[in-house]
Tab-separated table of C-alpha atoms in Angstrom:
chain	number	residue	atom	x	y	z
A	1	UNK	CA	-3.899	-8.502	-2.728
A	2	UNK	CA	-1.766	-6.637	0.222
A	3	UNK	CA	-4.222	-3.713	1.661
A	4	UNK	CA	-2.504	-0.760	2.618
A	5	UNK	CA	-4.947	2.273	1.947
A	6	UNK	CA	-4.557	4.627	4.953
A	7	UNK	CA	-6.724	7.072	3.028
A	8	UNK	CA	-9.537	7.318	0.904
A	9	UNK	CA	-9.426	8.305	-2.233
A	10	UNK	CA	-11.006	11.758	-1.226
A	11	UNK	CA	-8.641	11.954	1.107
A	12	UNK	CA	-5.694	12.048	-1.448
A	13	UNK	CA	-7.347	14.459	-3.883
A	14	UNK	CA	-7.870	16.677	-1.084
A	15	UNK	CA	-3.779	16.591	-0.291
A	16	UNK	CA	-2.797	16.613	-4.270
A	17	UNK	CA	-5.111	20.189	-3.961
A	18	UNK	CA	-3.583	21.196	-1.469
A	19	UNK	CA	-0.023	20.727	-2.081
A	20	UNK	CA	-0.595	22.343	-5.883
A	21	UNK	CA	-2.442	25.571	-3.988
A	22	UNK	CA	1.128	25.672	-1.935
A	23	UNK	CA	3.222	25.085	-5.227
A	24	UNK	CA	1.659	28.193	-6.988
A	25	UNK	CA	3.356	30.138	-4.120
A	26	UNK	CA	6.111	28.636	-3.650
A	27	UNK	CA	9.724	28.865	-4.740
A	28	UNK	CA	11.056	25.646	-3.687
A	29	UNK	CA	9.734	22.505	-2.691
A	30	UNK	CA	10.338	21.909	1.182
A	31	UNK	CA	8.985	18.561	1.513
A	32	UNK	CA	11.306	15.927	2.857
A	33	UNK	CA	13.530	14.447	0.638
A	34	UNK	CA	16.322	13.350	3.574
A	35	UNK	CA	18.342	10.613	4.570
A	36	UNK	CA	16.040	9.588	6.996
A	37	UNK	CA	13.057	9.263	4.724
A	38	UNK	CA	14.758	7.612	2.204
A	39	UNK	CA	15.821	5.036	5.134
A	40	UNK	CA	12.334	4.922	6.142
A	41	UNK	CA	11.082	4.193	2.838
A	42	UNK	CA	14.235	1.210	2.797
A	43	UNK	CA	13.313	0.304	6.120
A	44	UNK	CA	8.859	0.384	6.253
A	45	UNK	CA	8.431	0.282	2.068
A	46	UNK	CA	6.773	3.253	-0.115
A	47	UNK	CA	3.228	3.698	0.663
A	48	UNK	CA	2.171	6.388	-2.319
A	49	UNK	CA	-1.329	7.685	-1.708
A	50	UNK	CA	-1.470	8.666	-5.560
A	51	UNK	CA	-0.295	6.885	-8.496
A	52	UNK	CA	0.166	9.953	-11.273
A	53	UNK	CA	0.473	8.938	-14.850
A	54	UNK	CA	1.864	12.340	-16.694
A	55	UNK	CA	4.392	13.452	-19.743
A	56	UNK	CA	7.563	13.190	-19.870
A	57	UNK	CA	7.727	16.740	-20.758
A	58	UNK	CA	10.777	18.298	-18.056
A	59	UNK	CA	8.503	21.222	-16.940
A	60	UNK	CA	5.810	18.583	-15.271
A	61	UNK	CA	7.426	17.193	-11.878
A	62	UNK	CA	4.334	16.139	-10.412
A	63	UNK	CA	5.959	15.715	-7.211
A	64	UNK	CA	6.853	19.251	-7.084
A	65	UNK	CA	3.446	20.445	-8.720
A	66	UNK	CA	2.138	18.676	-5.768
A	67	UNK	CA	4.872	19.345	-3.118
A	68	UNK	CA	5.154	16.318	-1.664
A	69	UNK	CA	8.413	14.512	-0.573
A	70	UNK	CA	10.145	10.772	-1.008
A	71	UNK	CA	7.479	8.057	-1.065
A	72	UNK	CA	3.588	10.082	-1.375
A	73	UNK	CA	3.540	9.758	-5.023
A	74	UNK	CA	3.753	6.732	-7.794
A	75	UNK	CA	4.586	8.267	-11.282
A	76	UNK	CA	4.678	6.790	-14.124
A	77	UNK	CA	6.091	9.786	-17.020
A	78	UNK	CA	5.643	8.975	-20.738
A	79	UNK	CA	5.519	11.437	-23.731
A	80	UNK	CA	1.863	11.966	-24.045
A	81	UNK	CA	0.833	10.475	-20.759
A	82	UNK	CA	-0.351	7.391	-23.208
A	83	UNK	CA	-1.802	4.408	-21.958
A	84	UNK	CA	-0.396	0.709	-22.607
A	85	UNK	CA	0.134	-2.508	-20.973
A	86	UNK	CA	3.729	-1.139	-19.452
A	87	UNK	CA	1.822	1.435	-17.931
A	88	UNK	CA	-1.312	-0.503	-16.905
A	89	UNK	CA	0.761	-2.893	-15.132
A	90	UNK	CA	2.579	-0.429	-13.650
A	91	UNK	CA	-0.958	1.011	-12.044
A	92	UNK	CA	-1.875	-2.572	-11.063
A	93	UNK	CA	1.054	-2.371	-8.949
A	94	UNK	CA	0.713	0.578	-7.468
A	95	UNK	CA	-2.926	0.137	-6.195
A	96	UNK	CA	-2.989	-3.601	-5.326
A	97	UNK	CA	0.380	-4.018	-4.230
A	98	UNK	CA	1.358	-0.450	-2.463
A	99	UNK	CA	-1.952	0.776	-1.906
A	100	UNK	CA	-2.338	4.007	-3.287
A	101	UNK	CA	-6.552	4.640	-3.590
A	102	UNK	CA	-6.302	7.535	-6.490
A	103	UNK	CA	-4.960	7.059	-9.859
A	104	UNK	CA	-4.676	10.776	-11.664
A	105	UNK	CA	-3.963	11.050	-15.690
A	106	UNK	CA	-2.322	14.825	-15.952
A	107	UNK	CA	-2.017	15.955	-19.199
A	108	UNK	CA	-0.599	19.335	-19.917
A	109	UNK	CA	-1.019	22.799	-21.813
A	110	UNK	CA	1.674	22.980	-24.840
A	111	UNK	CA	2.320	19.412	-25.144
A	112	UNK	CA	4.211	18.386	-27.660
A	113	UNK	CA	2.966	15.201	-28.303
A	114	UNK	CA	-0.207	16.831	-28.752
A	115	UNK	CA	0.957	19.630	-31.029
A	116	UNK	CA	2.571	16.656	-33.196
A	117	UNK	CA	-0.822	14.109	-33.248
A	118	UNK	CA	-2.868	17.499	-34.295
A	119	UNK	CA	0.111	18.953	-36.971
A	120	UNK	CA	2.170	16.264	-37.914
A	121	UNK	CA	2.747	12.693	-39.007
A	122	UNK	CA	6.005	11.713	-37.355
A	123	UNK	CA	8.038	8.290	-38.072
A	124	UNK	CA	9.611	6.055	-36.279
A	125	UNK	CA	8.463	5.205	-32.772
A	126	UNK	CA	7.448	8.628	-32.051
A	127	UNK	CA	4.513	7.431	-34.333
A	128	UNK	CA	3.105	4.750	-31.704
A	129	UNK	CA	2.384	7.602	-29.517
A	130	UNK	CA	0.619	10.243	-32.133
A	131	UNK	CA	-1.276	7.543	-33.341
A	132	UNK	CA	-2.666	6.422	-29.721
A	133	UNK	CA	-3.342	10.276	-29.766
A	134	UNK	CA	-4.788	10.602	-32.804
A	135	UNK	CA	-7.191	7.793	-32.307
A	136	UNK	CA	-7.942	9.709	-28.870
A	137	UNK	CA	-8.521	13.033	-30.266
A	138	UNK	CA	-10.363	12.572	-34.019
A	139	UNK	CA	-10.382	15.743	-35.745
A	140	UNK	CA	-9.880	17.776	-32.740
A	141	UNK	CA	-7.476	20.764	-33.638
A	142	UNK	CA	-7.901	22.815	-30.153
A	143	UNK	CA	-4.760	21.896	-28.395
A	144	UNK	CA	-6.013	22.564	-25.008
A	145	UNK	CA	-9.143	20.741	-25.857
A	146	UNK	CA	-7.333	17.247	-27.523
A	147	UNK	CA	-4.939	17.289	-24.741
A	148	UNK	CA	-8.533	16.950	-22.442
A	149	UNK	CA	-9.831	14.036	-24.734
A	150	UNK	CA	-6.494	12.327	-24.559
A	151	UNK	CA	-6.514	12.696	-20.701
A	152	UNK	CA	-10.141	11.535	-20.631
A	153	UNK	CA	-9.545	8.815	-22.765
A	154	UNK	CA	-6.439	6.926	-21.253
A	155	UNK	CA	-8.359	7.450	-18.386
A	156	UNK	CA	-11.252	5.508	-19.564
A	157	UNK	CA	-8.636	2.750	-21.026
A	158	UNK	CA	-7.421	2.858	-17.301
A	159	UNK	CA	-11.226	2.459	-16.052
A	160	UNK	CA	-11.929	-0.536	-18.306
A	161	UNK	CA	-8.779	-2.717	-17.616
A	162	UNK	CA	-10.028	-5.272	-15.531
A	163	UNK	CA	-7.261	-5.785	-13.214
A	164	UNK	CA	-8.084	-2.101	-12.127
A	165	UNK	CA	-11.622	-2.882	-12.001
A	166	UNK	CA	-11.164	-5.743	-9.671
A	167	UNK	CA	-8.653	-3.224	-7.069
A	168	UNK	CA	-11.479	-0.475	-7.241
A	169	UNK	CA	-14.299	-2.750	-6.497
A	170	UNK	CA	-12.167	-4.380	-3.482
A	171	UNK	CA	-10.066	-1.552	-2.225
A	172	UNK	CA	-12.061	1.449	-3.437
A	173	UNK	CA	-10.000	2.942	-5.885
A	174	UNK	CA	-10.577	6.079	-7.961
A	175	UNK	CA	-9.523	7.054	-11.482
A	176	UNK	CA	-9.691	11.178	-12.439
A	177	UNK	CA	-8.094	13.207	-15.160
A	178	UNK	CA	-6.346	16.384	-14.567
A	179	UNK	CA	-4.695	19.149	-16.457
A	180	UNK	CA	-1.753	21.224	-15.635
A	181	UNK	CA	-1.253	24.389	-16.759
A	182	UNK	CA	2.319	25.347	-17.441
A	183	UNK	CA	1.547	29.218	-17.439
A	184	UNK	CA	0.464	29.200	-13.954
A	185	UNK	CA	0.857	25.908	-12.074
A	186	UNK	CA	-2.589	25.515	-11.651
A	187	UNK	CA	-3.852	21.971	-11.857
A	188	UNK	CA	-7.354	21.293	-12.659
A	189	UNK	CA	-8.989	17.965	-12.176
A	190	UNK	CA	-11.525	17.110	-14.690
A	191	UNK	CA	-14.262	16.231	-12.532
């Protein structure tokens, strides 16, 4: 494994508060998204100090909710922010090969993948991710409150992988949920 942490984990919560408290004001993001950071990025490699697994829902751009520019975060978007081998490999990369110490699952307020896991039973392939919900949630009907388990429990799936396990006990890594609220931009991690 490559070791590139520059911060700690602590570190990069501190910054993901941070940029969010600047996000709630702000009407654009101003963080740098030039030529010369994307050469950079070419030129040194990414070095991400938080890997963000979140919806796919368009109104969550984590790396506006956080303001940060080209390279600071890793995200990986799927409907339901729902945990699987794709995504836990995708992690693995992130934190042994690029470095990044914090791993944050954001869930969101309305989801929809939420709304359908609590009030529907959909078909297709929409089904493999209600069902992951649904075995997440249990009876829950609170949306706010199943969208919390589901956070807390991919992040638990993350916890227990054991390729993660073996970059946290090495490199220090740190798994926390969070929730986004889409009425006021507020993100709160579930400490």
């Amino acid at each position: 494994m490559i070791k590139h942490i520059t911060m700690t984990p602590t570190q990069a919560l501190e910054k993901l508060k941070a940029g969010n408290a600047k996000y709630i004001e702000a009407k654009f993001n101003t963080e740098d998204i030039s030529q010369a950071r994307r050469t950079a990025t070419i030129v040194n490699g990414q070095k991400p100090y938080a890997i963000i697994i979140t919806c796919s829902d368009s109104r969550v751009i984590p790396e506006n909710i956080f303001m940060t520019g080209i390279g600071e975060l890793f995200v990986i978007r799927i409907a339901g922010n729902v945990i699987d081998e794709h995504q836990l490999g995708s992690i693995e990369y992130a934190a042994s090969h690029l470095g990044a110490p914090l791993i944050v699952v954001m869930g969101h307020t309305h989801c929809g993948a939420v709304h359908a896991a609590i009030n529907h039973d959909p078909e297709g392939y929409i089904k493999f991710i209600t069902d992951k919900i649904k075995a997440a949630i249990g009876d829950e009907q609170d949306p706010y409150k199943a969208a919390c388990m589901n956070v807390k429990s991919c992040e638990a799936e993350i916890e227990a992988s054991l390729e993660i396990q073996e970059v946290e006990h090495q490199e220090g890594l740190r798994v926390i949920g969070a929730m986004y609220h889409l009425e006021n931009g507020i993100v709160d991690f579930l400490l």
